[in-house]
């Protein structure tokens, strides 16, 4: 199916529903849910304490969905249906609840599933909970902010000319206002809309559906790629623009044209999406992670009193990076700058260390994006240590609470038969959940560092090529071999040598970790190294939330974007023969360069 | 009209804030299109609109940023507050909760804009007087206590909508004239555009001869 969605015409409309549903079912199956029960709960007509407020919000937006054929504009029946689905999702995932924009998503989904509400709910759950990164729609849209920043980096790499031009316009506005940034990055306003509605409000419906096919099959990275592809198409219209104001004005008509299909052809767009290098993009996870922990949301601004002028916006951050990014110059994923160049650039700053990396140039050859990673590694060292300490304390405390609650829950469930299910989930999966918490948000830095051990030879080289204010020793390889049994600890103690404060943080972290069972410990280490483990943890943690075990605040960890989840085999409801036939048809149509007539 | 899009001498940046469903986008639409859109799609994130107005014989382009009202969007919309010359803070006269949240909106507006930003309080949906939940007098008092300009408007009928946007612009313009709004200061939210220039430049003062600080 993944192949099909790339072909001209994409997945035929009659298969779309099956494909989406199959993926959603697979996700639900992994959650080991009793779907009938869930459905009953979610679509329960009897109101639920939170419903009133939710309902008001949803109803307010119902008549304002205003997109696609399924608009609910003057159809009460459709409007009621939309409301039920949105309420159902909000009940299912209380943490996310209802976010403006869901109505657009739900309307499109309802249309695809031919208005079957429970199917729509399934797909909503799959798309929002599993496909898109965690916190895309809640927690102050944190993950969305992250993706907006990541997206700017991608644009910088893929469309350097456009990016430079936009930066110039932004900087010009800044210069003219006396040097303080008051113009947010120009792309943000559009990126935000595009990503929040998954392009449903900015592309013609058929094109949007094609993009959605790719998203459900390949994951949220497609959002970023579609965005890049779109800017690529718009670039020519923008390069001549002379001011930020002019840009926004021009974008007004450009977005209308895009929505009316005057700018992008669906096949072109899909092709552009996949022409952007290997999928998944090797550096994407790193970028997302970097911004997740570097972006301090604007909330800080609001609480502080008139910090305005000094406060550093998340958006300002990219200015620091601009220098670095400029050194990268072009899309380094595709055309790695030779390490010699990189060395030359950094040598004046860090002569001795540069020599070290010179000694083993192979490391660069192996890693596709040395500069970028080095970048990221460097950024991490600047993480606010005290902040981490605070977060750690919070987590440790909650950890204890969760422990107590779990024990109670487990014993209670023994007593009541009705809760066997919950017990099962608890007993089987709670250890992982526990250490998910441990390696959670706070310990991000540690997690990253552990990762650094896992690929120590490479990372060590990057570090050594860059100025490292905090870290002095980077001879991780040898140290690691000294103590092969406990890589995590070694890594941590190694890091400790650099910064006493960090040391304390990690020491406490280590101690806390030790207090758990050894099995727990080994698992925790394992999860540090495996990208998939944390995915599972995430899911377990979600279950935990649903069971009321701990608060959603735990759920900061970035989703690993289920690289593994959907492949062709995941689509079980469709027979191989059907897929093959479909593939054939599409392929031949593609060969002939014809538009295949897929009835929509 | 000969100068095309540069046919104005200032750009004022506005933001519109307030709870969800109070009619922010409708006000904007009424102001820019002079029409009421009953099924105006809700704002996702941030949207913008522009209109050129005339104040004291000067053409002024209003660049208006309309923000999503849902609480969770506040973190991402805050970056658009900065550098606003005018802030329209909207509540719904038929829903008291939207009025009660004003202080939080005001805090945001004050913290994130400059001291000279003109904040205009708008009680929207004045056509629904029968369902009124907030009296004119108490809102007026709130506005006076906080130094805000105030009007009740109806995006539906268009009543007072023009006035709200224009009065804000007049006040900003007056601030420029009497020098209390320093265009050199960061985040003034005002750009001066010499009508013959290729692009905007900040005015170094109303009488400044050098209008193009960017020529280096």
Coordinates of C-alpha atoms in Angstrom, one line a residue, chain A residues 57 60-61 63-64 73 96-101 103-104 137-138 140-141 145 172 176-178 180-182 184-185 188-190 192-193 196-197 201 242-243 245-246 248-249 252 298-299 301-302 304-306 308-309 311 313 315-316, chain B residues 6 8 11 13 20-21 38-48 50 61 63 65 68-73 75-76 78-80 82-83 95 108 110-115 125 183-187 191 193 198-202 214:
Chain A
X57 CA -16.8 24.4 22.6
X60 CA -19.5 26.6 18.8
X61 CA -17.2 25.3 16.2
X63 CA -21.1 25.4 12.1
X64 CA -17.7 26.8 11.5
X73 CA -23.3 24.0 7.1
X96 CA -6.3 16.0 24.4
X97 CA -10.0 16.6 24.6
X98 CA -11.2 18.9 21.9
X99 CA -8.8 21.1 20.0
X100 CA -10.0 23.7 17.4
X101 CA -9.2 22.1 14.1
X103 CA -13.8 19.4 13.5
X104 CA -12.0 19.8 10.2
X137 CA -3.0 19.3 20.0
X138 CA -2.6 19.6 23.7
X140 CA 0.0 24.2 24.6
X141 CA 0.6 22.5 21.3
X145 CA 5.8 24.4 18.1
X172 CA 14.5 43.7 7.8
X176 CA 13.5 48.7 11.1
X177 CA 12.0 48.4 14.5
X178 CA 15.2 49.0 16.3
X180 CA 14.4 43.6 18.5
X181 CA 12.6 40.8 16.8
X182 CA 9.0 41.5 16.6
X184 CA 7.8 36.0 14.1
X185 CA 9.3 33.7 11.5
X188 CA 4.9 30.1 11.1
X189 CA 1.4 31.3 10.5
X190 CA 1.0 29.0 7.6
X192 CA 0.6 26.1 12.0
X193 CA -2.6 25.9 9.9
X196 CA -3.0 21.4 12.6
X197 CA -5.5 20.5 9.9
X201 CA -7.9 23.5 4.9
X242 CA 10.4 42.9 -0.7
X243 CA 8.9 43.1 2.8
X245 CA 4.0 42.9 5.0
X246 CA 4.0 42.3 1.2
X248 CA 1.6 38.2 4.1
X249 CA -0.5 40.1 1.6
X252 CA -3.4 35.7 1.1
X298 CA 6.0 31.6 25.4
X299 CA 4.3 31.0 28.6
X301 CA 7.0 35.4 28.8
X302 CA 3.5 35.8 30.1
X304 CA 7.4 37.3 33.8
X305 CA 6.7 40.9 34.1
X306 CA 7.5 42.9 31.0
X308 CA 9.6 41.5 26.6
X309 CA 12.8 43.0 25.5
X311 CA 13.1 37.4 27.0
X313 CA 11.4 33.6 22.4
X315 CA 11.6 31.8 17.7
X316 CA 14.6 33.8 18.6
Chain B
X6 CA 2.8 51.1 -1.5
X8 CA 0.1 54.3 2.1
X11 CA 1.6 50.2 8.6
X13 CA 0.0 46.2 13.3
X20 CA -13.2 31.5 21.6
X21 CA -16.5 32.2 19.9
X38 CA -22.4 33.7 9.8
X39 CA -20.4 30.5 9.3
X40 CA -17.1 32.1 9.6
X41 CA -14.6 29.3 10.0
X42 CA -12.9 29.4 13.4
X43 CA -9.4 30.5 13.4
X44 CA -6.7 27.8 13.5
X45 CA -3.7 29.3 15.0
X46 CA -3.4 32.8 13.6
X47 CA -4.8 34.5 10.6
X48 CA -4.5 38.0 9.2
X50 CA -5.4 44.0 5.9
X61 CA -2.4 50.1 6.2
X63 CA -2.1 44.6 9.3
X65 CA -3.6 39.5 13.2
X68 CA -7.4 31.5 17.9
X69 CA -9.3 31.9 21.1
X70 CA -9.0 28.4 22.5
X71 CA -6.8 28.5 25.6
X72 CA -4.3 25.9 24.3
X73 CA -3.5 28.1 21.4
X75 CA 1.3 29.8 23.7
X76 CA 1.6 29.8 19.9
X78 CA 1.7 35.0 21.9
X79 CA 4.5 35.6 19.5
X80 CA 2.1 37.7 17.4
X82 CA 4.9 41.6 20.1
X83 CA 5.1 44.7 18.2
X95 CA -21.6 35.4 27.8
X108 CA -1.0 39.0 28.3
X110 CA 0.2 44.3 28.6
X111 CA 3.1 41.9 29.2
X112 CA 3.7 41.2 25.6
X113 CA 3.2 44.5 23.9
X114 CA 4.8 47.9 24.5
X115 CA 3.5 50.4 26.9
X125 CA -22.8 40.9 19.6
X183 CA 8.8 55.0 16.2
X184 CA 12.4 54.3 16.8
X185 CA 11.6 52.2 19.8
X186 CA 11.5 48.5 19.3
X187 CA 8.1 47.0 19.0
X191 CA 6.2 51.2 10.2
X193 CA 6.4 53.7 4.4
X198 CA 10.3 50.4 -2.6
X199 CA 9.6 49.1 0.8
X200 CA 8.9 50.0 4.4
X201 CA 11.3 51.8 6.6
X202 CA 10.7 52.9 10.1
X214 CA 18.6 50.5 5.8

